[in-house]
mmCIF file of C-alpha atoms and ligand atoms in Angstrom:
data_model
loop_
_atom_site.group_PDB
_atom_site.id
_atom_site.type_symbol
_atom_site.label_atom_id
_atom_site.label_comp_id
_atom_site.label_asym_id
_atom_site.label_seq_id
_atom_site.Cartn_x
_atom_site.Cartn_y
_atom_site.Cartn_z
ATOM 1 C CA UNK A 1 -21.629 14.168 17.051
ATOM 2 C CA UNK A 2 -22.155 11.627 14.208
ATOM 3 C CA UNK A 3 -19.736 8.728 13.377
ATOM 4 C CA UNK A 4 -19.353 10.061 10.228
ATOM 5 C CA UNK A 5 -18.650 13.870 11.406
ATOM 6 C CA UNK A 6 -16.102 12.208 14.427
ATOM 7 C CA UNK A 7 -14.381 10.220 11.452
ATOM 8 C CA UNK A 8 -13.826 13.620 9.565
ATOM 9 C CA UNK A 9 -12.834 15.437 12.076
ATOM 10 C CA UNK A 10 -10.388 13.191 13.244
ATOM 11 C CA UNK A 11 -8.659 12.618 9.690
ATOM 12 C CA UNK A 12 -8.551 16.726 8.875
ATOM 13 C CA UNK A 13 -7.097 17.095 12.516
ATOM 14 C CA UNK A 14 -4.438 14.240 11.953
ATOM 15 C CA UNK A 15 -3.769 15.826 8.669
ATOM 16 C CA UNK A 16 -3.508 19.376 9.597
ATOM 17 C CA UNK A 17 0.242 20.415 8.107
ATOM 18 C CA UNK A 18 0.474 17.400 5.994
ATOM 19 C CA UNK A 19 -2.334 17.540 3.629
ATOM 20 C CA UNK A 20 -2.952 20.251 1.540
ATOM 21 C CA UNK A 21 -6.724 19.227 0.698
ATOM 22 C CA UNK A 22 -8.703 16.542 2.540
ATOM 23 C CA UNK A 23 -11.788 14.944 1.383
ATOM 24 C CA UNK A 24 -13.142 12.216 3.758
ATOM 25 C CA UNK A 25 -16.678 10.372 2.402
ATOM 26 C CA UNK A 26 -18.573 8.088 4.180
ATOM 27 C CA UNK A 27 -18.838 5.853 1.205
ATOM 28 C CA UNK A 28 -17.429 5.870 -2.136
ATOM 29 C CA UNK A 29 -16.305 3.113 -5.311
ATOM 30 C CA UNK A 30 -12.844 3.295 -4.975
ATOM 31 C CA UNK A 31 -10.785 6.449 -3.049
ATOM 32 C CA UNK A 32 -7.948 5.919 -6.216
ATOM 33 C CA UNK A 33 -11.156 7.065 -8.528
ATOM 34 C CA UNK A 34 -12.079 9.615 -6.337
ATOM 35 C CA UNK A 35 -8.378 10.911 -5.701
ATOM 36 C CA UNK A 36 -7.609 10.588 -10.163
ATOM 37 C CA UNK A 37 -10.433 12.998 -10.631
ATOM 38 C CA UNK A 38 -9.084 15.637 -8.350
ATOM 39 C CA UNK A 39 -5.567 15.225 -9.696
ATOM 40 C CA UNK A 40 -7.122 15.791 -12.976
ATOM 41 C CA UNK A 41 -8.511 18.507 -11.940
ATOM 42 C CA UNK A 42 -5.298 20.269 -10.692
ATOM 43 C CA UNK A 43 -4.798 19.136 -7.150
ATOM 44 C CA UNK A 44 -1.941 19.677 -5.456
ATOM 45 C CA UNK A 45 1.051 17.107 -3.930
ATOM 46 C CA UNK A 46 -0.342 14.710 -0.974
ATOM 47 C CA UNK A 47 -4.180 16.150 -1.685
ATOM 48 C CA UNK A 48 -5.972 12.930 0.133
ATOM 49 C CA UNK A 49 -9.068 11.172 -0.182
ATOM 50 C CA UNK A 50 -9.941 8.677 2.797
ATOM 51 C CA UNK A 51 -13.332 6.946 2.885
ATOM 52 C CA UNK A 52 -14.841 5.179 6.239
ATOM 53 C CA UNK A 53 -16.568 2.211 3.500
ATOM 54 C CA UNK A 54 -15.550 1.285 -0.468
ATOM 55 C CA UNK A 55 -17.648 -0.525 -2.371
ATOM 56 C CA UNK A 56 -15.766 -1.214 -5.485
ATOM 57 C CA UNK A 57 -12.282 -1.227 -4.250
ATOM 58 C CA UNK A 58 -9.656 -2.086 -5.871
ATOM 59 C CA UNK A 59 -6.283 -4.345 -5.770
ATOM 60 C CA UNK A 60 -3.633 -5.045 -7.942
ATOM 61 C CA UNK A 61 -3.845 -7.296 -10.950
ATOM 62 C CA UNK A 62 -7.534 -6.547 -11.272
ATOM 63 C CA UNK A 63 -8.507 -8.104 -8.128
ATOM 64 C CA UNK A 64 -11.621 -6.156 -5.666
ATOM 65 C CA UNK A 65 -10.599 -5.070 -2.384
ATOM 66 C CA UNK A 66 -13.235 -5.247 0.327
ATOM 67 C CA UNK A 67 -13.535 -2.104 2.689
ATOM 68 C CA UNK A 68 -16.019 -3.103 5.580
ATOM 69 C CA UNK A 69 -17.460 0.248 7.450
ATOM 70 C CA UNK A 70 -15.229 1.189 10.171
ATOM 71 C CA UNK A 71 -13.056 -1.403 9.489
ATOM 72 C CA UNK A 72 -9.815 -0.110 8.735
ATOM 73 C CA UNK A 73 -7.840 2.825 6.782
ATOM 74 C CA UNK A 74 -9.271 2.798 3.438
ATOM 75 C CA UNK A 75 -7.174 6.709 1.621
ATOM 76 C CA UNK A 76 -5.478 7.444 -1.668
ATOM 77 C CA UNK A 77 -3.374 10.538 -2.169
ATOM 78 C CA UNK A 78 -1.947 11.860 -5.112
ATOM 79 C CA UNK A 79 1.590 12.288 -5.588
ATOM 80 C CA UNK A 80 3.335 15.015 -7.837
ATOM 81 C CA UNK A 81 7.081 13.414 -7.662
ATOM 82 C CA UNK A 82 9.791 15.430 -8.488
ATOM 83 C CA UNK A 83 11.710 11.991 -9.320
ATOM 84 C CA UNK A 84 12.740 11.542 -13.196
ATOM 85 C CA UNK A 85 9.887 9.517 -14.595
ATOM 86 C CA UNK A 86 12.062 6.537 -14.951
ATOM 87 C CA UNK A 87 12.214 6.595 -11.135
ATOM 88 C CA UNK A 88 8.434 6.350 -10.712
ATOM 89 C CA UNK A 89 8.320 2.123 -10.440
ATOM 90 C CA UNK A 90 9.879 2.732 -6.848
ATOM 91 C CA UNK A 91 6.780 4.764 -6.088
ATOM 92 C CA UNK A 92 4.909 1.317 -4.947
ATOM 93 C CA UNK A 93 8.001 0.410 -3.041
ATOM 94 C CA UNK A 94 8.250 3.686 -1.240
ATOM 95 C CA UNK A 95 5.174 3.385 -0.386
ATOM 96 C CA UNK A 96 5.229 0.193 0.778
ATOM 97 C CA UNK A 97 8.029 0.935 3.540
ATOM 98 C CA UNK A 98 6.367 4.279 4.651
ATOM 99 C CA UNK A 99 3.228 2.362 5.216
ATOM 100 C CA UNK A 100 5.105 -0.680 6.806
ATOM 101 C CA UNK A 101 7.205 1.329 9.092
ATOM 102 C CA UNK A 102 3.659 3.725 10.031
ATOM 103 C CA UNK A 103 2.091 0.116 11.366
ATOM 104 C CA UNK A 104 5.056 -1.068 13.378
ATOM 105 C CA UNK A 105 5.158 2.307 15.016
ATOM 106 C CA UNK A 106 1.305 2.669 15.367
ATOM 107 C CA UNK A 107 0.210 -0.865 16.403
ATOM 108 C CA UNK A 108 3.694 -2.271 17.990
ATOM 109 C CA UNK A 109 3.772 -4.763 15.270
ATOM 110 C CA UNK A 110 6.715 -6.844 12.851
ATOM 111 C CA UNK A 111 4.993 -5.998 9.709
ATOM 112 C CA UNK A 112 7.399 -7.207 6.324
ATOM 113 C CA UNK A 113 6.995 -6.400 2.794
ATOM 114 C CA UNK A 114 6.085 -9.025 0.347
ATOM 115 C CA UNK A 115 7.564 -7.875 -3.425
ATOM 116 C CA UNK A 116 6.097 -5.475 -4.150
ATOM 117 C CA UNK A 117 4.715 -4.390 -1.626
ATOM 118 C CA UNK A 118 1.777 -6.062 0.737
ATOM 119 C CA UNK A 119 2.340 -5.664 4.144
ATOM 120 C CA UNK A 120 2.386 -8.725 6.045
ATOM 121 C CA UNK A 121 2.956 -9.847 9.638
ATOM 122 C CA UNK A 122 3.562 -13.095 10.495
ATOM 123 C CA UNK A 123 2.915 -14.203 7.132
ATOM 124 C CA UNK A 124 -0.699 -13.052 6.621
ATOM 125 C CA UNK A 125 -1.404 -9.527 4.921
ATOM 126 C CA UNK A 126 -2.651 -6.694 6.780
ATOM 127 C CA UNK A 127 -2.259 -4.367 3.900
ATOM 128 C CA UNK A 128 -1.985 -3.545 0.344
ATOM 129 C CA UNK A 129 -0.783 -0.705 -1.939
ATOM 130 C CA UNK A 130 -1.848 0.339 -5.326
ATOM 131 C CA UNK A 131 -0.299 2.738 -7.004
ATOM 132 C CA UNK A 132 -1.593 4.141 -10.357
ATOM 133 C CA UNK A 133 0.358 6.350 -12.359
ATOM 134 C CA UNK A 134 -0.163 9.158 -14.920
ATOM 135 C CA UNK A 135 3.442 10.574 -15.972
ATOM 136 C CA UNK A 136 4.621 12.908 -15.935
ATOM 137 C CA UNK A 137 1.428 14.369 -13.920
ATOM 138 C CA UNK A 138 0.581 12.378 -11.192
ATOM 139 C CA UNK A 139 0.431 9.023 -9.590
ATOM 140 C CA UNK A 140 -2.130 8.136 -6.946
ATOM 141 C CA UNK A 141 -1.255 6.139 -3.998
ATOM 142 C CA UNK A 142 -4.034 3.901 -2.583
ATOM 143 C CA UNK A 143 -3.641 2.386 0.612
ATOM 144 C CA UNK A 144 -5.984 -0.501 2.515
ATOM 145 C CA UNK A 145 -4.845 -1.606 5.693
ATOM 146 C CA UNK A 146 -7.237 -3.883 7.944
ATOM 147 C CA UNK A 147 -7.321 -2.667 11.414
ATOM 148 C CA UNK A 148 -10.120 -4.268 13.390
ATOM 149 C CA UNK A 149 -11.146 -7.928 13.326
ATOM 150 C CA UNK A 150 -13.401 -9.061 10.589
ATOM 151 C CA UNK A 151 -15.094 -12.326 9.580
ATOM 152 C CA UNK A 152 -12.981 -13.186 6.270
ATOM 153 C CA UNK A 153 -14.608 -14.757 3.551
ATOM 154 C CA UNK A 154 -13.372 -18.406 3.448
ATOM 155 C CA UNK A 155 -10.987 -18.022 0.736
ATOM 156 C CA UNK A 156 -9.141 -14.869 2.708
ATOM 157 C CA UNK A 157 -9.218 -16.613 5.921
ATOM 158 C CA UNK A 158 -5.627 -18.320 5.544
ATOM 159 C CA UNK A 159 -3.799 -15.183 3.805
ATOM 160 C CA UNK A 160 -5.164 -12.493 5.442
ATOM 161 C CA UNK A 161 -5.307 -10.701 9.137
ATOM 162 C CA UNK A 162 -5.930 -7.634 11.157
ATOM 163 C CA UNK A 163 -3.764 -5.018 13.230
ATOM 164 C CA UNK A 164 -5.902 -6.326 16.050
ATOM 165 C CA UNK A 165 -6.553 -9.882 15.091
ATOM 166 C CA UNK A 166 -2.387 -9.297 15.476
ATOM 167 C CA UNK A 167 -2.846 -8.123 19.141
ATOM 168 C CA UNK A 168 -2.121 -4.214 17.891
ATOM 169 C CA UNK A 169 -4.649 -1.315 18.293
ATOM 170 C CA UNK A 170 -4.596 1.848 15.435
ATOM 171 C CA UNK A 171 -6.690 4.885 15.276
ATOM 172 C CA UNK A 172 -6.943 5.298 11.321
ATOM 173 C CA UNK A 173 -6.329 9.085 11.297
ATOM 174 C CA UNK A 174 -3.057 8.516 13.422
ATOM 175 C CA UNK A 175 -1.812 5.742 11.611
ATOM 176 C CA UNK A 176 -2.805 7.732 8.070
ATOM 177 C CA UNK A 177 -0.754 10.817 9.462
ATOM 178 C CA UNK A 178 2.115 8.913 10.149
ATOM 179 C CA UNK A 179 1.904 6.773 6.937
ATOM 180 C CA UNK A 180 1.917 10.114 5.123
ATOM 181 C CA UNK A 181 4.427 11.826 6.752
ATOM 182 C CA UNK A 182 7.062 9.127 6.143
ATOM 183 C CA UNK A 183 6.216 8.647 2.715
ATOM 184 C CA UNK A 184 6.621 12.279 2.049
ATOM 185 C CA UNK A 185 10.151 12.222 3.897
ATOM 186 C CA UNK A 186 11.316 8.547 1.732
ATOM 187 C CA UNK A 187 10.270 10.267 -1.158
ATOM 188 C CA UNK A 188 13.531 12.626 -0.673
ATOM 189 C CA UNK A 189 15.650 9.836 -0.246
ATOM 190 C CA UNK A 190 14.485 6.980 -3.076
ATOM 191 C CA UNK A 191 17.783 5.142 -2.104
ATOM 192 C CA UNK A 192 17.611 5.322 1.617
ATOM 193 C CA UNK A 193 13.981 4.375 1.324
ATOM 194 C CA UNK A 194 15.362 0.937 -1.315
ATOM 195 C CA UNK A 195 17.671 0.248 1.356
ATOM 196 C CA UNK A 196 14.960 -0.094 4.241
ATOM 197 C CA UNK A 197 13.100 -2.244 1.120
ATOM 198 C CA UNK A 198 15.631 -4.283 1.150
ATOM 199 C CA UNK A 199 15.911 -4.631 4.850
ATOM 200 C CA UNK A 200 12.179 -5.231 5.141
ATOM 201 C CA UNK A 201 11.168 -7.398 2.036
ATOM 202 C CA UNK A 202 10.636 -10.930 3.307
ATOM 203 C CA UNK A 203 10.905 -12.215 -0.803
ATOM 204 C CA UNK A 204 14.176 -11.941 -0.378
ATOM 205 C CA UNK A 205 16.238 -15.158 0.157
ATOM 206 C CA UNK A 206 12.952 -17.144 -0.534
ATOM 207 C CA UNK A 207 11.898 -19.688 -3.225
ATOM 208 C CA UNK A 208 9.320 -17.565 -5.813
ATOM 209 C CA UNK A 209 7.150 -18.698 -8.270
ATOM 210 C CA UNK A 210 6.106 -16.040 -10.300
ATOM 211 C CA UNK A 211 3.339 -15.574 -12.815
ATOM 212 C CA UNK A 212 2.484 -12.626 -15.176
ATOM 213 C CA UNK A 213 0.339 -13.208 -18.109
ATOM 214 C CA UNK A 214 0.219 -16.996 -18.143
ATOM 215 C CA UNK A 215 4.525 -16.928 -17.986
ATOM 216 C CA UNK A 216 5.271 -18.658 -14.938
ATOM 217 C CA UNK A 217 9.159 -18.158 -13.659
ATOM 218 C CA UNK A 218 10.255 -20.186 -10.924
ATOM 219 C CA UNK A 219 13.597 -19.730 -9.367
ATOM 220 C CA UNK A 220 15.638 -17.847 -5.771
ATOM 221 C CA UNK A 221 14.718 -14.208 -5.262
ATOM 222 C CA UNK A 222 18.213 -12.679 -4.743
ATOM 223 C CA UNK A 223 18.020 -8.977 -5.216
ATOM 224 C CA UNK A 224 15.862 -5.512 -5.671
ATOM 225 C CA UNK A 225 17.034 -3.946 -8.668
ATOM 226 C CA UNK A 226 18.062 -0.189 -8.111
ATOM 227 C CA UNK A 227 14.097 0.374 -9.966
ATOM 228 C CA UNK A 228 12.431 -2.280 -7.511
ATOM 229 C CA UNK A 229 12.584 -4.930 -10.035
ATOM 230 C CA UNK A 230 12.575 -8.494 -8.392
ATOM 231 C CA UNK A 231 15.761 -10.279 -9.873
ATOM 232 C CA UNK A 232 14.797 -14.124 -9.493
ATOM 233 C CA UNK A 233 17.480 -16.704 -10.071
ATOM 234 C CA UNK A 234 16.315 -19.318 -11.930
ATOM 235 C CA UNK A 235 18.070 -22.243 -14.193
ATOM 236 C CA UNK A 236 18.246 -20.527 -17.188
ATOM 237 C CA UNK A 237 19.879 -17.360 -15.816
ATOM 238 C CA UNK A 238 18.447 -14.322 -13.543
ATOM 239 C CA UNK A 239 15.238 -13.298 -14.239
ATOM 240 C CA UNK A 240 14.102 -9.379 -13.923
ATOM 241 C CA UNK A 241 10.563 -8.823 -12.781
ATOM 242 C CA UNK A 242 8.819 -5.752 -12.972
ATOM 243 C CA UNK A 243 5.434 -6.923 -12.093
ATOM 244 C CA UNK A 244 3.506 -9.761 -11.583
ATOM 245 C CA UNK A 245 1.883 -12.268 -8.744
ATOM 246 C CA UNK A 246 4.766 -13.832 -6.725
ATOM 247 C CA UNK A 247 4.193 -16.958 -4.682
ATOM 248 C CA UNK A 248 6.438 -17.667 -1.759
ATOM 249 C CA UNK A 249 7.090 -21.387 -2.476
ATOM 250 C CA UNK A 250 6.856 -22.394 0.951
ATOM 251 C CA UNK A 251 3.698 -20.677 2.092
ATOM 252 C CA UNK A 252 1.651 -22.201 -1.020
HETATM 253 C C1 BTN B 301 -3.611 -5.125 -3.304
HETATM 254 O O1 BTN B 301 -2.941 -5.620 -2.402
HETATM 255 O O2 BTN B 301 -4.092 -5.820 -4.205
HETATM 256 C C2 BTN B 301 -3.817 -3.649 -3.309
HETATM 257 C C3 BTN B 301 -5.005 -3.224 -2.511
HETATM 258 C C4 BTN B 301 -5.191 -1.731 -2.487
HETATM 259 C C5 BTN B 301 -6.474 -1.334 -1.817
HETATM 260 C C6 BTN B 301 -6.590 0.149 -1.612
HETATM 261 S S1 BTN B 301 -7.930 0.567 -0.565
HETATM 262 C C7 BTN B 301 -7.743 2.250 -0.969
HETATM 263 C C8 BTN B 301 -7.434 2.326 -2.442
HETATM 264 N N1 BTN B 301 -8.647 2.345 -3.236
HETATM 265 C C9 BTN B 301 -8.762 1.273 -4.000
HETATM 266 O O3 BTN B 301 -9.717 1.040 -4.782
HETATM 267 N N2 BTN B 301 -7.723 0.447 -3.804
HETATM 268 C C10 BTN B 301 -6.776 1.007 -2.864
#
């Protein structure tokens, strides 16, 4: 069998009962593109798209993700929520604890949340999450989430790791399957699923420095507002932030 036939048939076995539709590529731009175009087109609740290589990922705040062959779970999935609109900021938060908990079960690792939601264990990221949004349609969930050891370009080197650079092992269908099925259970219980945030967001407690749009807010993060809003305190008073690049002081 070919790589790329094993890969498939691994991720529509793993996903057997939890996807509806599965498309798995060997290479594509971006799996959010791929998995927008087939919500537009009508595609049902968890319909996934997971690709073995991206070559335009991409992160939050219009940064480029990179997605090495082989090299770890690269999958967006679209997401029909039967949450009030309002509700839809905690999608990336949901997210991030399905995806946190799936790693920890998967690899045996500590993984925390960094607001909003990067995975990280021991202070490095293994994984990120973004979440685009089309209300009240859809939203796609895109997940990355290095698994085996890769030569980081310089500037990564410091920030970033691997499930196995970690000392964990994951098979990407397994760990995709389980990230799936938790997010579909959290997303029945949006305050159960802020609670385990809360429990699992290493922000919290810290000195931030946080900049959106050349406004930099420095200050304590001290809460997670009931719609995943960061509530910084800072000298002038506590500052809500919905979005934005957060620095933990003391890792800069
Ligand atoms: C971030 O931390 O900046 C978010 C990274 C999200 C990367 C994933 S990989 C799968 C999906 N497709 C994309 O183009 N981006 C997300």
């Amino acid at each position: 069998m070919t790589p790329d036939r094993e890969f498939r048939d691994s991720v529509e076995r793993a996903l057997a009962g939890v996807s509806p539709r599965v498309v798995v590529l060997s290479e594509v731009g971006s799996t959010n593109d791929e998995a927008k175009a087939l919500a537009r087109e009508g595609a049902p609740h968890l319909s996934t798209v997971v690709a073995d290589s991206q070559t335009s990922g991409r992160g939050r705040a219009g940064r480029s993700w990179v997605s090495p062959r082989g090299a770890g779970l690269t999958t967006s999935f679209v997401v029909r929520p039967r949450l009030p609109v309002e509700s839809w900021t905690l999608l990336p938060l949901i997210t991030g604890v399905a995806a946190a908990e799936a790693v920890a079960a998967i690899a045996g690792l500590s993984v925390a949340l960094k607001w909003p939601n990067d995975l990280r264990v021991r202070g490095r990221k293994v994984g990120g999450i973004l979440v685009e949004a089309e209300p009240p349609r859809f939203a796609v969930v895109g997940i990355g989430i290095n698994i085996a050891r890769v030569n980081f370009p310089e500037e990564l080197r410091e920030i970033a790791t691997t499930i196995e650079g970690e000392g964990g092992s994951a098979d990407r269908a397994l760990l995709l399957r389980e990230v799936m099925t938790r997010f579909a259970a959290l997303l029945n219980d949006p305050e159960g699923a802020l609670r385990r945030y809360r429990e699992m967001c290493e922000t919290l407690g810290r000195d931030v420095r946080v900049e959106r749009a050349g406004v930099v807010i420095e200050g304590t993060a001290t809460g997670i507002g009931g719609d995943g809003a960061l509530e910084v305190r800072t000298a002038a008073g506590v500052a809500r932030v919905t979005a934005g690049d957060v620095t933990h002081v003391r890792d800069a």
